[in-house]
Short mmCIF file of C-alpha atoms and ligand atoms in Angstrom, two decimals:
data_model
loop_
_atom_site.label_atom_id
_atom_site.label_comp_id
_atom_site.label_asym_id
_atom_site.label_seq_id
_atom_site.Cartn_x
_atom_site.Cartn_y
_atom_site.Cartn_z
CA MET A 1 184.57 -69.25 80.29
CA ARG A 2 182.90 -71.61 77.71
CA THR A 3 184.65 -72.78 74.79
CA VAL A 4 183.46 -74.30 71.60
CA ASN A 5 186.10 -76.07 69.48
CA VAL A 6 185.27 -75.83 65.37
CA ARG A 7 186.92 -77.91 63.25
CA ALA A 8 186.87 -76.87 59.58
CA SER A 9 189.95 -76.80 57.34
CA ARG A 10 191.52 -75.26 60.38
CA GLU A 11 191.12 -76.09 63.93
CA TYR A 12 190.13 -73.46 66.64
CA ASN A 13 188.46 -72.22 69.55
CA VAL A 14 185.53 -69.61 70.24
CA LEU A 15 186.11 -68.41 73.41
CA ILE A 16 182.40 -67.24 75.55
CA GLY A 17 181.96 -65.59 78.52
CA LYS A 18 181.89 -62.17 80.30
CA ASP A 19 185.42 -60.75 79.91
CA ALA A 20 186.60 -63.17 77.85
CA VAL A 21 188.42 -60.52 76.00
CA THR A 22 190.89 -60.27 79.24
CA ALA A 23 192.09 -63.68 77.63
CA LEU A 24 193.24 -61.86 74.28
CA GLY A 25 196.85 -61.34 74.89
CA SER A 26 197.64 -64.20 76.57
CA GLU A 27 196.00 -66.35 73.76
CA THR A 28 197.36 -64.60 70.89
CA ALA A 29 201.10 -64.97 72.61
CA LYS A 30 200.34 -68.72 72.50
CA LEU A 31 198.70 -68.98 68.80
CA CYS A 32 200.64 -66.53 67.21
CA PRO A 33 204.45 -66.33 68.78
CA ALA A 34 206.21 -65.25 65.78
CA ALA A 35 203.47 -62.15 65.34
CA LEU A 36 205.30 -58.67 65.99
CA LYS A 37 202.28 -56.48 64.78
CA ALA A 38 198.32 -56.13 64.80
CA LEU A 39 196.21 -54.30 62.93
CA ILE A 40 192.78 -53.90 64.99
CA VAL A 41 190.01 -53.29 62.25
CA SER A 42 187.21 -51.57 63.87
CA GLU A 43 184.41 -48.50 63.11
CA THR A 44 183.16 -45.46 64.53
CA ASN A 45 180.52 -46.74 67.33
CA VAL A 46 182.49 -49.29 68.47
CA ALA A 47 186.30 -48.24 68.42
CA PRO A 48 185.31 -45.31 71.34
CA LEU A 49 184.27 -48.43 73.52
CA TYR A 50 186.61 -51.33 73.26
CA LEU A 51 189.32 -50.36 71.06
CA ASP A 52 191.92 -49.15 73.42
CA LYS A 53 190.92 -52.39 75.77
CA VAL A 54 191.74 -54.93 73.01
CA ARG A 55 194.96 -52.76 72.39
CA ASN A 56 196.20 -52.71 75.25
CA SER A 57 195.80 -56.68 76.00
CA LEU A 58 197.87 -56.95 72.87
CA GLU A 59 200.47 -54.43 73.75
CA GLU A 60 200.67 -56.49 76.94
CA ALA A 61 201.39 -59.70 74.82
CA GLY A 62 204.23 -57.69 73.29
CA LEU A 63 202.72 -56.70 69.94
CA ASN A 64 202.98 -53.26 68.18
CA VAL A 65 199.30 -52.53 67.59
CA ILE A 66 198.03 -50.13 64.74
CA ASP A 67 194.43 -49.34 63.89
CA TYR A 68 192.18 -49.14 61.02
CA VAL A 69 188.85 -47.48 61.91
CA PHE A 70 186.01 -47.13 59.34
CA GLU A 71 182.71 -44.41 59.39
CA ALA A 72 179.86 -47.34 60.75
CA GLY A 73 177.20 -49.00 58.17
CA GLU A 74 176.83 -51.55 55.66
CA GLN A 75 176.99 -49.05 52.85
CA ASN A 76 181.19 -49.25 53.64
CA LYS A 77 181.57 -52.80 53.16
CA ASN A 78 183.02 -52.00 49.97
CA ILE A 79 186.59 -52.34 48.31
CA ASN A 80 187.97 -49.03 48.96
CA GLU A 81 187.84 -49.89 52.95
CA ILE A 82 189.62 -52.92 52.33
CA ALA A 83 191.92 -51.33 50.10
CA GLY A 84 192.91 -48.69 53.37
CA MET A 85 193.24 -52.05 55.59
CA TRP A 86 196.01 -53.01 53.17
CA ASN A 87 197.58 -49.95 52.71
CA ARG A 88 197.64 -49.04 56.27
CA MET A 89 199.42 -52.78 56.72
CA ALA A 90 201.82 -52.22 54.19
CA GLU A 91 202.97 -49.01 55.12
CA ALA A 92 203.65 -50.59 58.66
CA GLY A 93 205.72 -53.56 57.04
CA PHE A 94 203.41 -56.23 58.11
CA THR A 95 204.46 -59.83 57.09
CA ARG A 96 203.02 -63.11 56.90
CA THR A 97 203.49 -63.85 60.53
CA ASP A 98 201.47 -60.76 61.72
CA LEU A 99 197.77 -60.63 62.29
CA VAL A 100 194.89 -58.58 61.98
CA ILE A 101 191.93 -58.41 64.34
CA GLY A 102 188.69 -58.04 63.90
CA LEU A 103 186.74 -55.83 66.46
CA GLY A 104 182.85 -55.25 65.71
CA GLY A 105 179.74 -56.02 64.47
CA GLY A 106 179.24 -58.67 61.21
CA VAL A 107 180.31 -55.64 58.96
CA THR A 108 183.69 -55.28 61.04
CA THR A 109 184.18 -59.07 61.18
CA ASP A 110 183.51 -59.78 57.33
CA MET A 111 185.95 -56.84 56.22
CA ALA A 112 188.54 -57.64 58.65
CA GLY A 113 188.65 -61.38 57.43
CA PHE A 114 188.58 -60.67 53.82
CA ALA A 115 191.58 -58.27 54.15
CA ALA A 116 193.58 -60.74 55.83
CA SER A 117 192.65 -63.63 53.30
CA THR A 118 194.04 -61.21 50.71
CA PHE A 119 197.18 -59.55 52.11
CA LEU A 120 200.55 -60.99 51.30
CA ARG A 121 197.83 -64.45 49.92
CA GLY A 122 196.72 -64.46 53.55
CA ILE A 123 197.73 -63.62 57.14
CA ASN A 124 195.78 -64.65 60.20
CA VAL A 125 192.82 -63.03 61.77
CA ILE A 126 191.33 -63.14 65.13
CA GLN A 127 187.90 -62.18 65.66
CA ILE A 128 186.20 -60.09 68.23
CA PRO A 129 182.58 -59.95 67.63
CA THR A 130 180.81 -57.17 69.54
CA SER A 131 177.29 -57.81 68.54
CA LEU A 132 174.94 -60.45 69.04
CA LEU A 133 174.39 -61.22 65.14
CA ALA A 134 178.24 -61.52 64.85
CA MET A 135 178.68 -63.49 68.07
CA VAL A 136 176.16 -66.39 66.70
CA ASP A 137 176.95 -66.29 63.25
CA ALA A 138 179.09 -63.87 60.86
CA SER A 139 182.19 -64.14 63.32
CA VAL A 140 182.29 -68.19 63.34
CA GLY A 141 182.86 -70.28 60.44
CA GLY A 142 185.21 -68.32 58.20
CA LYS A 143 182.69 -66.50 55.51
CA THR A 144 184.76 -63.20 54.97
CA GLY A 145 183.56 -60.52 52.06
CA ILE A 146 182.38 -57.40 50.86
CA ASP A 147 179.33 -55.72 49.10
CA ILE A 148 178.95 -54.96 45.47
CA PRO A 149 176.21 -52.53 43.75
CA LYS A 150 174.73 -55.86 42.59
CA GLY A 151 174.33 -57.45 45.88
CA LYS A 152 175.39 -58.30 49.17
CA ASN A 153 178.42 -60.16 50.38
CA GLN A 154 179.14 -61.07 46.32
CA VAL A 155 183.04 -60.88 46.76
CA GLY A 156 184.75 -62.45 49.66
CA ALA A 157 186.66 -65.52 50.55
CA PHE A 158 186.46 -68.52 52.98
CA TRP A 159 189.30 -67.56 55.64
CA GLN A 160 188.76 -69.51 59.11
CA PRO A 161 189.98 -67.33 61.82
CA LEU A 162 192.56 -68.56 64.29
CA LEU A 163 190.45 -67.30 67.28
CA VAL A 164 187.34 -65.96 68.29
CA VAL A 165 186.92 -64.26 71.21
CA GLU A 166 183.02 -63.66 72.48
CA ASP A 167 182.72 -61.24 75.32
CA ILE A 168 179.01 -61.41 76.63
CA SER A 169 179.84 -57.94 78.79
CA PHE A 170 180.16 -56.23 75.26
CA LEU A 171 176.60 -56.81 74.66
CA LYS A 172 175.43 -54.37 77.34
CA THR A 173 176.00 -51.34 75.29
CA LEU A 174 174.30 -52.61 72.26
CA PRO A 175 171.59 -50.42 71.09
CA ASP A 176 168.01 -52.19 71.56
CA GLU A 177 167.43 -52.14 67.94
CA VAL A 178 170.83 -53.94 66.99
CA PHE A 179 170.10 -56.66 69.91
CA THR A 180 167.02 -57.40 68.53
CA GLU A 181 168.29 -57.83 65.06
CA GLY A 182 170.27 -60.42 66.27
CA MET A 183 167.75 -62.47 67.86
CA GLY A 184 166.75 -62.86 64.04
CA GLU A 185 169.68 -65.06 63.59
CA VAL A 186 169.46 -66.52 67.04
CA ILE A 187 165.92 -67.97 66.51
CA LYS A 188 166.72 -68.74 62.71
CA HIS A 189 169.21 -71.60 64.42
CA ALA A 190 166.26 -72.52 66.93
CA PHE A 191 163.76 -73.06 63.93
CA ILE A 192 166.35 -75.22 61.20
CA MET A 193 168.19 -77.42 63.96
CA ASP A 194 167.71 -76.71 67.61
CA THR A 195 164.17 -77.35 69.50
CA GLU A 196 166.06 -77.01 72.86
CA LEU A 197 167.08 -73.49 71.97
CA PHE A 198 163.34 -72.78 70.83
CA ASP A 199 162.06 -73.96 74.02
CA LYS A 200 164.65 -71.86 76.09
CA LEU A 201 163.61 -68.77 74.10
CA GLN A 202 160.13 -69.26 74.52
CA ASN A 203 160.51 -70.07 78.20
CA ALA A 204 162.71 -66.51 78.61
CA GLY A 205 159.51 -64.78 77.23
CA GLY A 206 160.81 -62.23 75.01
CA ASN A 207 163.73 -61.19 77.05
CA ILE A 208 167.25 -63.08 77.40
CA ARG A 209 168.98 -59.42 77.53
CA ASP A 210 168.87 -59.02 81.57
CA ASP A 211 170.00 -62.23 82.52
CA GLU A 212 173.81 -62.35 81.55
CA ASP A 213 173.77 -66.23 82.47
CA LEU A 214 170.98 -66.86 80.22
CA LEU A 215 172.48 -64.38 77.27
CA GLU A 216 176.04 -66.51 77.70
CA GLU A 217 174.28 -70.02 77.57
CA ILE A 218 172.52 -68.96 74.47
CA VAL A 219 175.05 -67.36 72.80
CA TYR A 220 177.37 -70.62 73.49
CA MET A 221 174.47 -72.96 72.25
CA ASN A 222 174.25 -70.95 68.77
CA VAL A 223 177.79 -71.13 68.28
CA ALA A 224 177.71 -75.05 69.14
CA ASP A 225 174.97 -75.39 66.33
CA LYS A 226 176.79 -72.96 64.21
CA ALA A 227 180.19 -75.14 64.57
CA ARG A 228 178.12 -78.29 64.04
CA VAL A 229 176.84 -77.01 60.67
CA VAL A 230 180.74 -75.54 59.68
CA ASN A 231 182.39 -78.99 60.59
CA GLU A 232 179.93 -80.76 58.19
CA ASP A 233 180.01 -78.31 55.37
CA GLU A 234 182.63 -75.58 55.64
CA ASN A 235 182.33 -74.87 51.78
CA ASP A 236 178.79 -74.72 51.29
CA ASN A 237 177.49 -77.25 49.34
CA GLY A 238 175.24 -78.86 51.61
CA LEU A 239 174.04 -78.53 55.21
CA ARG A 240 175.60 -75.13 55.65
CA GLN A 241 172.82 -73.84 52.90
CA THR A 242 170.08 -74.57 55.63
CA LEU A 243 171.54 -71.59 57.33
CA ASN A 244 170.16 -69.34 54.56
CA PHE A 245 166.65 -70.09 56.17
CA GLY A 246 165.06 -66.43 55.13
CA HIS A 247 167.90 -65.28 53.70
CA THR A 248 166.69 -65.54 49.99
CA ALA A 249 163.72 -63.05 50.41
CA GLY A 250 165.80 -60.89 52.98
CA HIS A 251 168.60 -60.43 51.21
CA VAL A 252 166.07 -59.21 48.58
CA ILE A 253 164.07 -56.87 50.69
CA GLU A 254 167.52 -55.37 52.34
CA ARG A 255 169.27 -54.69 49.12
CA ASP A 256 166.07 -52.62 47.52
CA SER A 257 166.18 -50.81 50.81
CA GLY A 258 169.55 -50.03 49.90
CA TYR A 259 170.77 -51.52 52.95
CA THR A 260 169.30 -49.25 55.53
CA LYS A 261 167.10 -52.13 56.79
CA PRO A 262 168.86 -54.12 59.24
CA HIS A 263 170.08 -57.53 58.11
CA GLY A 264 168.38 -59.62 60.90
CA ILE A 265 165.20 -57.76 60.53
CA CYS A 266 165.26 -58.34 56.76
CA VAL A 267 166.10 -62.14 57.86
CA ALA A 268 163.27 -62.45 60.07
CA LYS A 269 160.72 -60.87 57.46
CA GLY A 270 162.05 -63.34 55.23
CA MET A 271 161.51 -66.22 57.69
CA GLY A 272 158.01 -65.24 57.97
CA ILE A 273 157.24 -64.99 54.19
CA ILE A 274 159.12 -68.59 53.83
CA ILE A 275 156.98 -70.22 56.69
CA ASP A 276 153.75 -68.90 54.72
CA ALA A 277 154.72 -70.32 51.91
CA CYS A 278 155.63 -73.63 53.33
CA VAL A 279 152.03 -73.90 55.48
CA ARG A 280 150.51 -73.28 51.65
CA ALA A 281 152.62 -75.60 49.72
CA GLY A 282 151.79 -78.33 53.08
CA THR A 283 155.29 -78.73 54.17
CA LEU A 284 154.86 -77.23 57.41
CA ASP A 285 151.77 -77.74 59.99
CA GLU A 286 149.87 -74.31 60.43
CA ASN A 287 150.06 -74.81 64.49
CA GLU A 288 154.18 -75.39 64.16
CA ALA A 289 153.98 -72.24 61.68
CA LYS A 290 151.86 -69.88 64.49
CA LYS A 291 154.45 -71.14 67.18
CA MET A 292 157.68 -70.05 64.85
CA LYS A 293 155.72 -66.47 63.94
CA ASP A 294 154.90 -66.28 67.66
CA LEU A 295 158.23 -66.52 68.69
CA LEU A 296 159.48 -63.72 66.38
CA LYS A 297 157.01 -61.51 67.64
CA LEU A 298 157.77 -62.44 71.23
CA TYR A 299 161.50 -61.16 70.25
CA LYS A 300 159.68 -57.74 68.65
CA LEU A 301 160.56 -59.27 65.11
CA PRO A 302 158.55 -58.60 62.12
CA THR A 303 156.97 -61.55 59.98
CA GLU A 304 155.69 -59.98 56.84
CA ASP A 305 157.04 -57.16 54.36
CA GLU A 306 155.08 -55.67 51.39
CA ILE A 307 157.69 -57.17 48.83
CA THR A 308 155.89 -59.37 46.06
CA PRO A 309 156.62 -62.72 45.32
CA GLU A 310 157.85 -61.46 41.61
CA GLN A 311 160.32 -59.12 43.02
CA ILE A 312 161.87 -61.84 45.46
CA VAL A 313 162.68 -64.30 42.58
CA SER A 314 163.81 -61.42 40.31
CA GLY A 315 166.02 -60.32 42.95
CA ALA A 316 166.91 -64.09 44.17
CA MET A 317 167.74 -64.77 40.68
CA ASN A 318 170.94 -62.39 40.74
CA ASP A 319 172.10 -63.97 44.46
CA LYS A 320 175.13 -65.81 45.10
CA LYS A 321 172.86 -68.62 46.36
CA LYS A 322 171.62 -69.41 42.75
CA ARG A 323 173.70 -72.42 41.27
CA GLY A 324 173.25 -72.90 37.49
CA ASP A 325 169.30 -71.91 36.50
CA THR A 326 168.14 -73.28 39.98
CA LEU A 327 168.55 -72.16 43.59
CA SER A 328 168.30 -73.62 46.60
CA VAL A 329 165.60 -72.85 48.82
CA ILE A 330 165.33 -73.42 52.47
CA LEU A 331 162.17 -74.77 53.98
CA VAL A 332 161.34 -75.81 57.57
CA ASN A 333 159.27 -78.96 57.80
CA LYS A 334 158.79 -78.95 61.58
CA ILE A 335 160.32 -77.03 64.29
CA GLY A 336 163.98 -77.66 64.48
CA LYS A 337 164.30 -79.33 60.95
CA ALA A 338 165.16 -77.80 57.84
CA GLU A 339 165.21 -79.04 54.24
CA ILE A 340 166.98 -77.83 51.15
CA ARG A 341 164.87 -77.82 48.07
CA LYS A 342 166.20 -76.77 44.65
CA MET A 343 163.54 -74.75 42.73
CA THR A 344 163.76 -72.89 39.09
CA ALA A 345 162.62 -69.63 39.17
CA GLU A 346 159.00 -70.73 37.95
CA GLU A 347 158.88 -73.28 40.82
CA PHE A 348 160.02 -70.58 43.42
CA LEU A 349 157.23 -67.87 41.98
CA LYS A 350 154.48 -70.42 42.58
CA PHE A 351 155.68 -71.56 45.76
CA LEU A 352 155.79 -68.22 46.82
CA SER A 353 152.24 -67.01 45.52
CA VAL A 354 149.12 -67.02 47.22
N1 LIG B 1 175.72 -66.76 57.50
C1 LIG B 1 175.87 -68.26 57.54
C2 LIG B 1 176.81 -68.85 57.24
O1 LIG B 1 177.68 -68.77 57.58
O2 LIG B 1 176.96 -69.71 56.30
#
């Protein structure tokens, strides 16, 4: 088992390995000796596969376990489901020393974290991500929240977990397209900050799924990258914004699809659009750009979309990444090196336009 230690406003471990979930009960008892009850938050695709395993592990540690299972899908990442979680805990008599367990992909870990951050003004959450995307990104770093009609993740809180348990064996049951989507965030880390990861992905030739040792190593490298960023800028005022590479355009594409297009796919498209714009603006060498787009294609990710620069800019101006009347646009100057550039709407439009 590998461990990444996150040192944000709270210090915690991310445990990564095959069968890592078997450590859940003993770790929970060690970290939360006063907890009597746990609410497992999960969704309809994941619960039939792993809920019993997680419940058993917590019950063996002496906890009284209840669950809240919502219908899978980004369209359910809303306040009604959070209210359902609050009510379930209130009816079961949860106190400040009890805890929430998020078991699922990014939608689940974001919502479980948000419910925990708000119930009784904040109780502990342990995250058990089951998708590649949630393992390498969403479950680490304490961003929690829900969507509202005006945009994705517009309401939420920074709420660091007590522990993150990443069981690599859980990735075996992930549908291919969901695994591919997670590769969007993996490749993003390679682009913005990790040339070693870039080379490893290139050498793996488009398949990291069948080799569990390689997969574990790649998840570990990504979590270590994410932890480095969060340790330096937990509240997203500087370095952490580089994790938004491809997300400004990606979020607009995602929202305009009514959240039917997967997040990681939209991020890949958004990265392709920005890579092309960087080449045109002269901030990225053409050969580097080709290597980057080839890596996305190697992992079956798209690099373009029919969205227009005008649509991206108008959508981005409603995004939470906007500060005042400028946007922080993330560029990549070479593989492994990102830059944050402040742009007005006019400057961003010019940057995106052919
Ligand atoms: N997913 C981007 C971040 O955690 O900041």
